[in-house]
Amino acid sequence: MQNKSIPLEADALGAPYPVIHRRLLHWVEEVAALCQPQQIYWCDGSPAEYERLMAAMTASGAAIRLKQKSNSVLFRSHPGDVARIEDRTFISTHHRDDAGPTNNWIAPDELKRTMTGLYRGCMAGRTLYVIPFSMGPIGSPLAKIGVEITDSAYVVCNMHIMTRVGRGVIEALGADGEFVPCLHSVGAPLRPGAADIVWPCAPLEQKYISHFPEENLIWSYGSGYGGNALLGKKCFALRIASAMARREGWLAEHMLILRLISPTGKHYHIAGAFPSACGKTNLAMIQPTLPGWRAECIGDDIAWTHIGPDGRLYAINPEAGFFGVAPGTSVRSNPMAMATLRANTIFTNCALTDDGDVWWEGMSPAPAHLIDWQGRAWHPGDARPAAHPNARFTVPAVQCPVISPDWEKPEGVPLDIFIFGGRRASVMPLVIEAFDWDHGVFLAATASSETTAANVGAVGNLRRDPFAMRPFCGYNMADYFGHWLAMGDRLGDRAPRIFYVNWFRKSAAGKWLWPGYGENSRVLAWMCDRLEGRVGAQTTPIGRLPEPTDLDLNGLALPTENLHELLRVDANEWQAELSDIERHFTCFGARLPERLRQQVINLATRLNTV
Ligand code: GTP
Ligand code: SPV
Ligand code: MN
C-alpha cells in the first residue's frame, strides 16, 4: 500500500490521483493535524485496494475468510458495538426547535468542543483513509458527493460496496464542487508498538453520531458499526439529505424501491417505508406468488425522490449495495437475497459453521456445532442466539438476480404507490388505502412499530415511528410533515397513491396471521388494481380496506378466521389508538401542521359515527 507519512506534503497529501479541490485538501490537512494519524491514504475504489485491505484484516485476525463463499469474509464486532445507537445520535442546530422533539440535540459549539477533544490524537498509530464517494450514479443529476475520512479499513471496504468510491468522484468534484465532509473515527488510538484489537471502538458514553444540517457536516466518533460508521447511509443519505431536500424541494426517505410488473406487462413503481428490520429488503426482492406477476429490485433502504419535468415523482436509490439483516433470511423467505450473498460479501456478527460458511437463525435447521458471533462454541438449544439478531451482510446490489435493468437510471423511476407500515401484533390491519394525500400523510405520520435489534436498546416496545424516519429525520419532524403536505400540493393528481400495511399482525396465540414474504404480492396486486379501478374496497373509519373477496387468495390456504382478523377494525381498540395519536401529536406543539390536526378530528368523527 502506498502511503505518505506525515508531516504532510503541501500539494495533494499523497493522493494517487490529482486533487485540485483546495477546500477538500485543506479539510484533510486540518483533520490529520487534529487526529494525528500515522499515515494518510486516499482510496481509489479499485478491487485491488479492497483485496489489499481485506488481506491485511485477515492477517490481523479482524476478518475471517469463508471457505464456502468466494471472496467473502466474516467480522465479529465488539459486543457493545452491534447496532445503531439512537441515544448517542444528535441533530445539532443553532435553535433546539429546529431539531425538534424526536431528535437528541446539543448546541453546535458545545458538541464540537466535546468532539474536538475526543478527536485530538484519536488516530494515533492508525491510517487516515480518505474515501471520496458518490450517493447515486456518478454524473446523475440527482447524485450527491461526500468524502468520508475514517481510521477503519472495515469502513473503507463496506463503503466500496455501499457507495461509488474513487477517482471518478474526485474528477466529478473538480476544483470547487459541493461535497459533504463526513468525519469518522473508531475512537481507539494505538500507543506506539501496541497491538490492535480485532474491533476497536470507544465506550458508549464516548460514542457520538453527530449531524450539523445547517452546514452539511457529519462527525461520528467511537463506533465502527453500520449506520454509525458508513456515513453515506443514514447520516448523509437520510439525516443530512432530508434537511437538504426540504430546502431544495425534494424528499430523502427510508424507503425500498421496487418495480412490480402485472400479467399484462404494466410497470408499477412502488416505494415503501418501514422501520429498521421491518421488511424493506424482503419486499424489495419479492418473488410474487401470484401467477403472472413479476418484480424487479431498485433499492432496499433509501430513496431520493424529485418531481420530474412531467410533474410526476421520480425515485433513485442513492446506494450501490445492500446492508441487510441476516437473521430470518432464507431460501424460503428471501431466495433472491440468498442468491445475492453467494460471493463478494462482508458478513458481520453471523455465526461460523465448521466447514467455513456463515449461519444465522431462520436460515435452516441449526447445525450441531457452530462458533457464535462472539467467537464461542455454540450448540442447538443454547440460550443465546448463534448470530446477533442484528447480524448483517454487505453485498453489491448488482449481484441481486432480480436487480432492475433500470436501477441506475440517472433520472430514476416514476412512482405510482407509496407504502408505509410497521410491525404491530394487533390493531393495525393487513392493508389500508388512504382516502387522499392528506390522509396518507396522516397514516404515515402516525405509523407505529415495535422496536427491533437494529438499534441498541429494548426490542419489542411499541412506539410511533413517523414515515419510518423517527431516527433519520435531520430536522423538526413537524416541519417534515409540512414538507410532505407541500409536496402533495405540488404533485396534485400526479401524486403516488398512499397505502399502509402491517405484515406482522398476530393471533391471540402469538402466531403470524399472514404468511408474508412472497405472499405480500397479493396485497401489492390489490393496490395496483385499486389504481386501475379494477377492484373493490370497503370504507371504514380508518381508511379503505379490501373486502375479503377483493384480495386474490387463490392457492393460499389462509384460514377464514385469519383473514377476518387481518381485516378487523375494532372500534374500542381504535378509540385507544386515537388517544395515543393525540398524545403523539402533542409533542410537536404549535409546529404541527393544521391539516394533520384536522385529520385527527376527521378520524374521531368517523369513529364516533360507527
Ligand atoms: P433495515 O435494513 O434495518 O432497514 O431493515 P429492513 O426493513 O430491510 O428489514 P428486512 O427486510 O431485513 O426484514 C427484517 C426481518 O423481518 C427479517 O428477519 C425478515 O425475515 C422479517 N420479515 C420481512 N418481511 C416479513 C414478512 O412479510 N413477514 C414476516 N413475518 N416477517 C418478515
Ligand atoms: C437500519 O437500521 O435502518 C439499517 C441498518 O438499515 S444501519 O445501516 O445500521 O442503519
Ligand atoms: Mn434501514
XYZ file of C-alpha atoms and ligand atoms in Angstrom:
653
model
C 0.000 0.000 0.000
C 1.265 3.437 -0.893
C 1.154 5.821 1.980
C 2.625 9.139 2.833
C 3.999 9.633 6.289
C 3.199 12.898 7.943
C 4.368 15.704 8.001
C 2.097 16.257 5.063
C 3.056 17.243 1.584
C 1.749 20.653 0.753
C 0.276 19.633 -2.601
C -2.036 16.646 -2.756
C -1.228 14.914 0.544
C -0.146 11.776 -1.238
C -3.246 11.175 -3.328
C -2.749 8.651 -6.185
C -4.712 10.976 -8.491
C -4.677 14.730 -8.959
C -6.741 16.574 -6.350
C -7.291 20.200 -7.246
C -10.095 20.875 -4.783
C -8.449 23.277 -2.290
C -11.263 23.059 0.267
C -11.034 19.256 0.303
C -7.245 19.287 0.649
C -7.466 21.849 3.400
C -10.063 19.793 5.284
C -7.979 16.600 5.046
C -4.952 18.500 6.292
C -6.892 20.005 9.161
C -8.337 16.639 10.240
C -4.915 14.995 10.015
C -3.431 17.723 12.214
C -6.176 17.120 14.781
C -6.362 13.314 14.704
C -2.602 12.681 14.282
C -2.717 9.538 12.129
C 0.456 7.636 11.327
C -0.268 7.984 7.626
C -2.796 9.217 5.102
C -4.227 7.036 2.373
C -6.535 8.183 -0.438
C -8.899 5.460 -1.637
C -9.219 4.761 -5.340
C -12.149 2.353 -5.011
C -10.400 -0.386 -7.030
C -10.816 -4.127 -6.474
C -7.050 -4.271 -5.834
C -7.402 -1.791 -2.989
C -10.279 -3.832 -1.494
C -8.206 -7.004 -1.725
C -5.165 -5.396 -0.080
C -7.223 -4.094 2.826
C -9.051 -7.399 3.261
C -5.770 -9.319 3.138
C -4.383 -7.089 5.899
C -7.516 -7.502 8.020
C -7.499 -11.264 7.504
C -3.836 -11.411 8.510
C -4.514 -9.388 11.662
C -7.427 -11.628 12.661
C -10.084 -8.908 12.261
C -11.652 -10.762 9.310
C -12.197 -14.483 8.741
C -12.230 -15.730 5.167
C -15.153 -18.019 4.368
C -14.113 -21.241 2.671
C -17.580 -21.809 1.232
C -18.132 -18.402 -0.345
C -15.806 -16.823 -2.831
C -14.195 -13.534 -1.787
C -16.310 -13.335 1.364
C -15.436 -12.665 4.975
C -16.890 -12.660 8.466
C -16.280 -9.894 11.006
C -17.171 -10.074 14.688
C -17.806 -6.732 16.265
C -17.172 -5.682 19.823
C -20.227 -6.944 21.799
C -21.083 -3.342 22.691
C -20.940 -2.120 19.099
C -23.630 -4.137 17.335
C -26.188 -1.635 16.015
C -27.139 1.989 15.556
C -27.247 3.956 18.794
C -30.140 6.388 18.684
C -29.408 7.647 22.225
C -25.999 8.840 21.020
C -27.223 10.331 17.725
C -27.520 14.122 17.575
C -29.000 16.739 15.285
C -27.060 19.870 16.142
C -28.793 23.051 15.006
C -28.448 26.569 16.384
C -32.034 26.540 17.620
C -33.138 23.457 19.506
C -36.601 23.648 17.932
C -35.095 23.138 14.502
C -34.022 19.623 15.564
C -37.461 19.031 17.058
C -38.808 16.753 19.791
C -37.860 13.449 18.134
C -34.120 14.192 17.902
C -31.377 14.437 20.517
C -29.886 17.893 20.481
C -26.685 19.551 21.673
C -25.737 23.097 20.601
C -23.146 23.067 17.784
C -20.454 24.943 19.758
C -20.679 22.639 22.731
C -20.862 19.462 20.656
C -17.903 20.498 18.508
C -15.876 21.382 21.600
C -16.570 17.972 23.164
C -15.907 16.049 19.982
C -12.781 18.019 19.089
C -11.435 16.899 22.439
C -12.196 13.297 21.555
C -10.760 13.590 18.038
C -7.467 15.064 19.271
C -4.851 12.370 18.666
C -7.555 9.711 18.164
C -5.931 8.236 15.038
C -2.511 7.759 16.618
C -0.875 4.648 15.213
C -3.587 4.312 12.576
C -4.115 5.149 8.915
C -6.371 8.030 7.959
C -8.314 6.881 4.911
C -9.898 9.452 2.597
C -12.937 7.978 0.826
C -14.413 10.105 -1.970
C -17.877 8.669 -2.642
C -20.985 9.372 -4.650
C -24.526 8.716 -3.453
C -26.299 7.915 -6.696
C -24.669 7.076 -10.028
C -21.728 9.424 -10.687
C -22.950 12.119 -13.016
C -26.679 11.609 -12.296
C -28.328 14.990 -11.783
C -29.765 13.543 -8.564
C -26.455 12.223 -7.170
C -24.544 13.926 -4.365
C -20.941 13.627 -3.310
C -19.444 13.004 0.102
C -15.924 12.465 1.375
C -15.537 10.244 4.412
C -12.397 10.351 6.496
C -12.103 7.231 8.641
C -9.477 5.253 10.525
C -11.250 1.949 9.876
C -10.337 -0.330 6.967
C -13.619 -2.201 7.631
C -15.444 1.038 6.878
C -13.440 1.530 3.669
C -14.335 -1.953 2.382
C -18.005 -1.536 3.288
C -18.089 1.884 1.595
C -16.624 0.264 -1.552
C -19.747 -1.918 -1.678
C -22.391 0.519 -0.420
C -21.387 3.587 -2.448
C -19.435 4.518 -5.581
C -15.876 5.217 -4.413
C -12.797 6.632 -6.068
C -11.148 8.743 -8.682
C -14.291 9.346 -10.733
C -15.778 11.136 -7.735
C -12.735 13.391 -7.378
C -12.988 14.171 -11.088
C -16.691 14.997 -10.748
C -15.837 17.293 -7.813
C -13.379 19.306 -9.858
C -11.895 22.405 -8.244
C -14.860 23.582 -6.238
C -17.734 21.060 -6.368
C -20.004 20.567 -3.372
C -19.316 17.670 -1.033
C -20.477 16.636 2.419
C -17.496 16.205 4.760
C -18.031 13.043 6.832
C -15.531 12.565 9.643
C -15.353 9.178 11.338
C -13.065 7.618 13.901
C -13.457 4.398 15.843
C -12.041 6.344 18.775
C -9.277 3.956 19.758
C -5.787 5.454 19.362
C -2.900 2.980 19.360
C 0.100 3.594 21.570
C 3.461 3.075 19.823
C 4.116 -0.626 19.434
C 0.750 -1.632 20.909
C -1.120 -4.447 19.190
C -4.538 -3.631 17.749
C -7.669 -5.470 18.820
C -9.994 -7.051 16.258
C -12.797 -4.467 16.619
C -11.565 -1.201 18.085
C -14.224 1.239 19.320
C -14.871 3.640 22.204
C -17.071 3.140 25.277
C -20.767 4.004 24.874
C -20.602 7.358 26.654
C -17.881 8.492 24.245
C -19.811 7.498 21.140
C -21.299 10.417 19.195
C -23.106 10.263 15.855
C -23.449 13.971 15.121
C -25.035 15.932 12.310
C -24.788 19.639 11.592
C -27.503 20.012 8.931
C -27.050 23.794 8.727
C -23.564 23.240 7.305
C -23.986 19.775 5.729
C -21.437 18.260 8.081
C -21.178 14.855 9.806
C -18.954 13.950 12.765
C -19.048 10.378 14.038
C -16.904 9.041 16.860
C -16.484 5.810 18.749
C -18.446 3.200 16.776
C -17.384 1.052 13.822
C -20.846 -0.345 13.126
C -23.140 0.064 10.116
C -25.194 3.219 10.181
C -22.899 4.771 12.818
C -19.802 4.451 10.661
C -20.765 4.056 6.978
C -21.581 7.737 6.859
C -23.018 7.792 3.333
C -26.007 5.797 4.513
C -28.202 7.035 7.390
C -26.080 10.081 8.291
C -25.778 11.573 4.798
C -28.443 9.964 2.591
C -31.154 10.388 5.244
C -30.364 12.881 8.027
C -28.349 15.471 6.089
C -30.165 14.786 2.799
C -33.621 15.154 4.380
C -32.663 18.656 5.534
C -31.233 19.453 2.077
C -34.373 18.032 0.471
C -36.618 20.301 2.475
C -34.582 23.354 1.463
C -34.458 22.240 -2.182
C -37.976 20.832 -2.614
C -37.460 17.069 -2.842
C -37.660 14.044 -0.490
C -34.968 11.818 1.085
C -36.719 8.766 2.520
C -36.110 5.479 4.377
C -37.699 3.507 1.549
C -37.191 0.494 -0.655
C -37.971 0.918 -4.343
C -39.390 -1.880 -6.457
C -40.900 -2.341 -9.891
C -43.927 -4.629 -9.959
C -44.913 -5.953 -13.380
C -48.507 -7.079 -13.915
C -49.516 -10.096 -16.013
C -50.235 -7.687 -18.888
C -46.736 -6.216 -18.609
C -47.655 -2.915 -16.977
C -44.982 -1.428 -14.702
C -45.855 -0.112 -11.245
C -43.113 1.593 -9.243
C -43.585 1.253 -5.504
C -41.624 2.925 -2.712
C -42.127 1.566 0.785
C -41.098 2.922 4.178
C -40.911 0.511 7.102
C -38.825 0.975 10.250
C -35.476 -0.769 10.566
C -35.737 -4.560 10.431
C -39.407 -4.434 9.396
C -39.231 -5.866 5.898
C -37.812 -3.430 3.320
C -35.071 -5.701 1.964
C -37.520 -8.581 1.806
C -40.175 -6.598 -0.054
C -37.563 -5.048 -2.349
C -36.589 -8.542 -3.580
C -40.075 -10.054 -3.520
C -40.807 -13.118 -5.636
C -44.546 -12.720 -6.247
C -46.522 -15.893 -5.640
C -49.445 -14.563 -7.707
C -49.286 -16.133 -11.175
C -48.135 -13.748 -13.907
C -46.782 -11.029 -11.618
C -43.037 -10.266 -11.568
C -40.879 -7.868 -9.585
C -37.540 -6.109 -10.004
C -35.500 -4.579 -7.195
C -34.270 -0.982 -7.450
C -33.278 -0.267 -3.854
C -33.782 -1.749 -0.381
C -33.312 1.071 2.134
C -33.171 4.643 0.841
C -35.000 6.591 -1.869
C -34.267 10.107 -3.082
C -37.248 11.435 -4.972
C -37.679 14.542 -7.146
C -40.535 15.942 -9.164
C -39.689 15.363 -12.829
C -40.398 17.521 -15.889
C -43.750 15.724 -16.362
C -44.850 16.602 -12.819
C -44.518 13.047 -11.520
C -42.317 11.946 -8.640
C -39.116 10.109 -9.671
C -37.017 7.989 -7.300
C -33.386 6.900 -7.320
C -31.601 4.544 -4.962
C -28.549 6.514 -3.799
C -26.763 3.356 -2.601
C -24.755 0.761 -4.520
C -25.138 -2.181 -2.159
C -27.336 -3.791 0.460
C -26.514 -3.704 4.184
C -29.168 -6.192 5.120
C -30.442 -8.028 8.186
C -29.163 -11.635 8.117
C -31.403 -13.404 10.683
C -34.655 -14.568 9.126
C -33.168 -14.567 5.615
C -33.575 -17.980 3.991
C -34.197 -19.669 0.666
C -37.872 -19.736 1.615
C -38.269 -16.161 2.929
C -35.943 -14.281 0.590
C -34.419 -16.524 -2.092
C -33.151 -13.529 -4.065
C -31.179 -12.251 -1.072
C -29.696 -15.722 -0.548
C -28.626 -15.812 -4.203
C -27.193 -12.295 -3.895
C -24.996 -13.426 -0.990
C -23.263 -16.197 -2.934
C -19.937 -14.276 -3.138
C -18.153 -10.960 -2.545
C -19.975 -10.407 0.740
C -18.938 -8.975 4.099
C -20.811 -10.671 6.931
C -20.869 -9.041 10.348
C -21.831 -10.865 13.568
C -23.108 -14.037 11.893
C -22.260 -17.479 13.235
C -19.475 -19.537 11.603
C -20.006 -23.167 10.561
C -17.359 -25.863 10.931
C -16.869 -26.025 7.166
C -16.274 -22.295 6.870
C -19.640 -20.795 5.971
C -21.980 -18.416 7.776
C -25.208 -19.312 9.564
C -27.947 -17.385 11.315
C -31.276 -18.056 12.999
C -34.007 -18.679 10.451
C -31.651 -19.730 7.634
C -32.012 -23.518 8.041
C -32.110 -26.098 10.827
C -29.252 -25.305 13.196
C -26.042 -27.295 12.636
C -24.887 -29.427 15.556
C -21.939 -27.119 16.242
C -21.151 -23.500 15.428
C -18.894 -20.668 16.508
C -21.247 -17.903 17.622
C -20.966 -14.204 16.787
C -18.711 -13.666 19.776
C -16.325 -16.447 18.795
C -17.564 -19.014 21.317
C -18.669 -22.604 20.757
C -22.429 -22.876 20.240
C -24.860 -25.812 20.159
C -28.576 -26.038 19.313
C -30.601 -25.376 22.434
C -28.129 -22.821 23.805
C -29.948 -19.905 25.392
C -28.199 -17.247 23.325
C -28.633 -16.899 19.572
C -25.689 -18.011 17.429
C -25.883 -14.918 15.227
C -26.542 -11.498 16.722
C -30.188 -10.515 15.989
C -28.785 -7.502 14.079
C -26.159 -9.537 12.181
C -25.786 -8.059 8.696
C -24.481 -8.699 5.202
C -22.880 -6.097 2.943
C -23.177 -7.024 -0.714
C -23.109 -5.286 -4.120
C -26.617 -4.585 -5.438
C -25.653 -5.770 -8.937
C -25.367 -9.308 -7.600
C -29.114 -9.463 -6.948
C -30.639 -11.747 -9.611
C -33.750 -9.534 -9.773
C -31.979 -6.177 -9.807
C -33.840 -3.986 -12.296
C -32.053 -3.164 -15.556
C -33.098 0.413 -14.727
C -31.787 0.525 -11.149
C -29.073 3.047 -12.028
C -31.158 5.139 -14.421
C -29.863 8.662 -13.744
C -33.337 10.234 -13.690
C -34.876 7.462 -11.550
C -38.229 5.720 -11.934
C -41.696 7.338 -11.703
C -43.523 6.350 -8.518
C -47.116 5.090 -8.573
C -47.504 3.941 -4.978
C -46.183 4.816 -1.523
C -46.490 2.186 1.184
C -45.963 2.898 4.871
C -46.071 0.421 7.681
C -44.648 -1.091 10.787
C -44.528 -4.162 12.940
C -47.657 -4.432 15.079
C -49.001 -7.585 16.690
C -52.505 -6.096 16.950
C -54.836 -3.240 15.956
C -53.357 -2.398 12.522
C -54.998 -4.337 9.694
C -53.149 -6.011 6.832
C -53.668 -3.055 4.499
C -55.345 0.360 4.401
C -55.757 2.616 1.385
C -55.659 6.312 2.279
C -58.692 8.414 1.336
C -56.426 11.087 -0.162
C -52.923 12.604 0.147
C -53.549 14.357 3.472
C -54.984 11.178 4.958
C -51.978 9.253 3.628
C -49.609 11.729 5.268
C -51.623 11.262 8.470
C -51.286 7.462 8.274
C -47.525 7.836 7.729
C -47.146 10.486 10.444
C -48.830 8.194 12.958
C -47.097 4.980 11.855
C -46.249 2.754 14.774
C -43.955 -0.200 15.215
C -42.350 -2.464 17.769
C -38.663 -1.658 18.222
C -36.095 -4.062 16.736
C -32.449 -5.055 17.201
C -31.350 -2.532 14.530
C -30.929 -0.043 17.383
C -29.088 -0.697 20.648
C -31.830 -0.883 23.293
C -35.008 -2.719 24.205
C -36.681 -4.804 21.482
C -40.461 -5.119 21.075
C -41.537 -1.769 22.568
C -44.338 -0.105 20.645
C -43.519 3.423 19.513
C -44.635 5.937 16.911
C -42.160 5.927 14.040
C -43.473 8.543 11.588
C -42.642 7.678 7.970
C -40.116 5.135 9.411
C -37.973 8.275 9.775
C -38.014 8.862 13.518
C -34.283 8.027 13.860
C -33.359 9.558 10.486
C -35.061 12.937 10.065
C -32.443 15.700 10.120
C -34.827 18.460 11.189
C -38.032 19.101 13.118
C -40.411 16.228 12.330
C -43.411 18.599 12.372
C -41.775 20.630 9.593
C -41.119 17.347 7.787
C -44.869 16.575 7.895
C -45.459 20.050 6.487
C -42.938 19.399 3.709
C -44.801 16.219 2.734
C -48.096 18.126 2.616
C -46.475 20.791 0.433
C -45.033 18.137 -1.910
C -48.551 16.698 -2.255
C -49.856 20.127 -3.223
C -47.168 20.409 -5.904
C -47.846 16.893 -7.232
C -51.633 17.288 -7.334
C -53.293 14.490 -9.279
C -49.888 13.092 -10.298
C -49.073 12.175 -6.708
C -48.474 8.498 -5.926
C -51.353 6.817 -4.077
C -50.700 6.063 -0.407
C -51.265 2.760 1.420
C -50.435 1.447 4.896
C -49.595 -2.219 5.566
C -48.907 -4.493 8.518
C -47.477 -7.940 7.703
C -46.962 -8.626 11.396
C -50.409 -8.963 12.983
C -50.577 -11.950 15.348
C -53.283 -14.255 16.642
C -54.196 -14.457 20.327
C -51.854 -17.466 20.412
C -48.984 -15.275 19.157
C -48.765 -16.741 15.639
C -48.395 -14.656 12.448
C -51.826 -14.319 10.859
C -50.380 -13.553 7.429
C -47.731 -15.700 5.685
C -45.808 -12.614 4.468
C -42.833 -12.540 2.067
C -43.816 -13.596 -1.496
C -47.469 -13.748 -0.468
C -47.331 -9.993 0.132
C -47.675 -9.764 -3.670
C -51.397 -10.397 -3.159
C -51.647 -7.140 -1.263
C -49.484 -5.288 -3.812
C -51.698 -6.583 -6.631
C -54.781 -5.253 -4.814
C -53.079 -1.830 -4.653
C -52.319 -1.842 -8.381
C -55.851 -2.951 -9.172
C -57.163 -0.107 -6.990
C -55.150 2.341 -9.106
C -56.804 0.902 -12.201
C -60.269 0.976 -10.612
C -60.464 -2.791 -11.194
C -61.158 -3.981 -7.668
C -63.391 -3.064 -4.761
C -62.832 -1.895 -1.204
C -64.877 -1.191 1.897
C -64.883 2.195 3.527
C -64.066 2.053 7.234
C -63.387 4.840 9.751
C -59.615 4.323 9.361
C -59.474 4.165 5.559
C -60.370 1.848 2.690
C -59.754 -1.847 3.281
C -60.267 -4.729 0.881
C -63.392 -6.797 1.370
C -62.236 -10.391 1.967
C -63.228 -11.216 -1.615
C -61.212 -8.284 -3.052
C -57.888 -9.989 -2.309
C -56.720 -12.686 -4.726
C -56.077 -15.542 -2.301
C -56.125 -18.307 -4.898
C -53.813 -21.128 -3.977
C -53.222 -19.782 -0.477
C -54.509 -21.916 2.372
C -55.338 -18.993 4.643
C -57.862 -19.895 7.374
C -61.016 -17.743 7.142
C -60.606 -16.614 10.736
C -57.096 -15.303 9.939
C -58.423 -13.229 7.061
C -61.206 -11.911 9.242
C -58.774 -10.920 11.980
C -56.315 -9.374 9.463
C -59.043 -7.051 8.195
C -60.791 -6.390 11.501
C -61.146 -2.770 12.611
C -62.104 -2.765 16.276
C -63.912 0.373 17.467
C -62.635 0.132 21.040
C -59.053 -0.510 20.007
C -59.236 2.470 17.666
C -60.559 4.766 20.387
C -57.437 3.915 22.376
C -55.351 4.368 19.236
C -56.900 7.798 18.679
C -55.929 8.888 22.204
C -52.392 7.685 21.644
C -52.201 9.532 18.300
C -53.357 12.725 20.030
C -50.627 12.236 22.643
C -48.056 11.614 19.918
C -49.013 14.821 18.108
C -48.980 16.892 21.319
C -45.184 16.765 21.473
C -44.955 18.824 18.247
C -46.890 21.714 19.786
C -47.823 24.623 17.555
C -45.454 23.429 14.834
C -47.776 20.528 13.899
C -49.455 21.390 10.576
C -53.112 22.349 10.945
C -54.008 19.856 8.220
C -52.830 16.974 10.444
C -54.811 18.342 13.389
C -57.796 18.250 11.052
C -57.036 14.604 10.242
C -57.281 13.732 13.960
C -60.688 15.430 14.112
C -61.781 13.600 10.953
C -60.746 10.230 12.389
C -62.543 10.969 15.677
C -65.685 11.920 13.782
C -65.596 8.783 11.634
C -65.028 6.582 14.696
C -67.947 8.205 16.530
C -70.352 7.614 13.713
C -69.905 3.832 13.631
P -33.184 -2.393 7.782
O -32.079 -2.896 6.939
O -32.847 -2.407 9.246
O -33.700 -1.054 7.375
O -34.368 -3.499 7.731
P -35.441 -3.893 6.614
O -36.639 -3.017 6.742
O -34.812 -4.001 5.284
O -35.942 -5.338 7.127
P -35.720 -6.798 6.469
O -36.388 -6.931 5.138
O -34.276 -7.120 6.531
O -36.528 -7.714 7.491
C -36.209 -7.804 8.853
C -36.781 -9.043 9.455
O -38.193 -9.097 9.229
C -36.199 -10.310 8.845
O -35.935 -11.219 9.884
C -37.289 -10.823 7.962
O -37.269 -12.205 7.837
C -38.564 -10.332 8.649
N -39.637 -10.105 7.641
C -39.537 -9.424 6.485
N -40.674 -9.453 5.781
C -41.555 -10.179 6.511
C -42.912 -10.576 6.314
O -43.562 -10.267 5.300
N -43.485 -11.309 7.324
C -42.803 -11.659 8.444
N -43.430 -12.361 9.377
N -41.506 -11.313 8.650
C -40.893 -10.586 7.703
C -31.307 0.475 9.735
O -31.078 0.363 10.938
O -32.369 1.011 9.297
C -30.350 -0.042 8.748
C -29.066 -0.539 9.217
O -30.629 -0.006 7.558
S -27.900 0.710 9.578
O -27.125 0.992 8.381
O -27.023 0.230 10.637
O -28.596 1.921 9.975
Mn -32.733 0.859 7.168
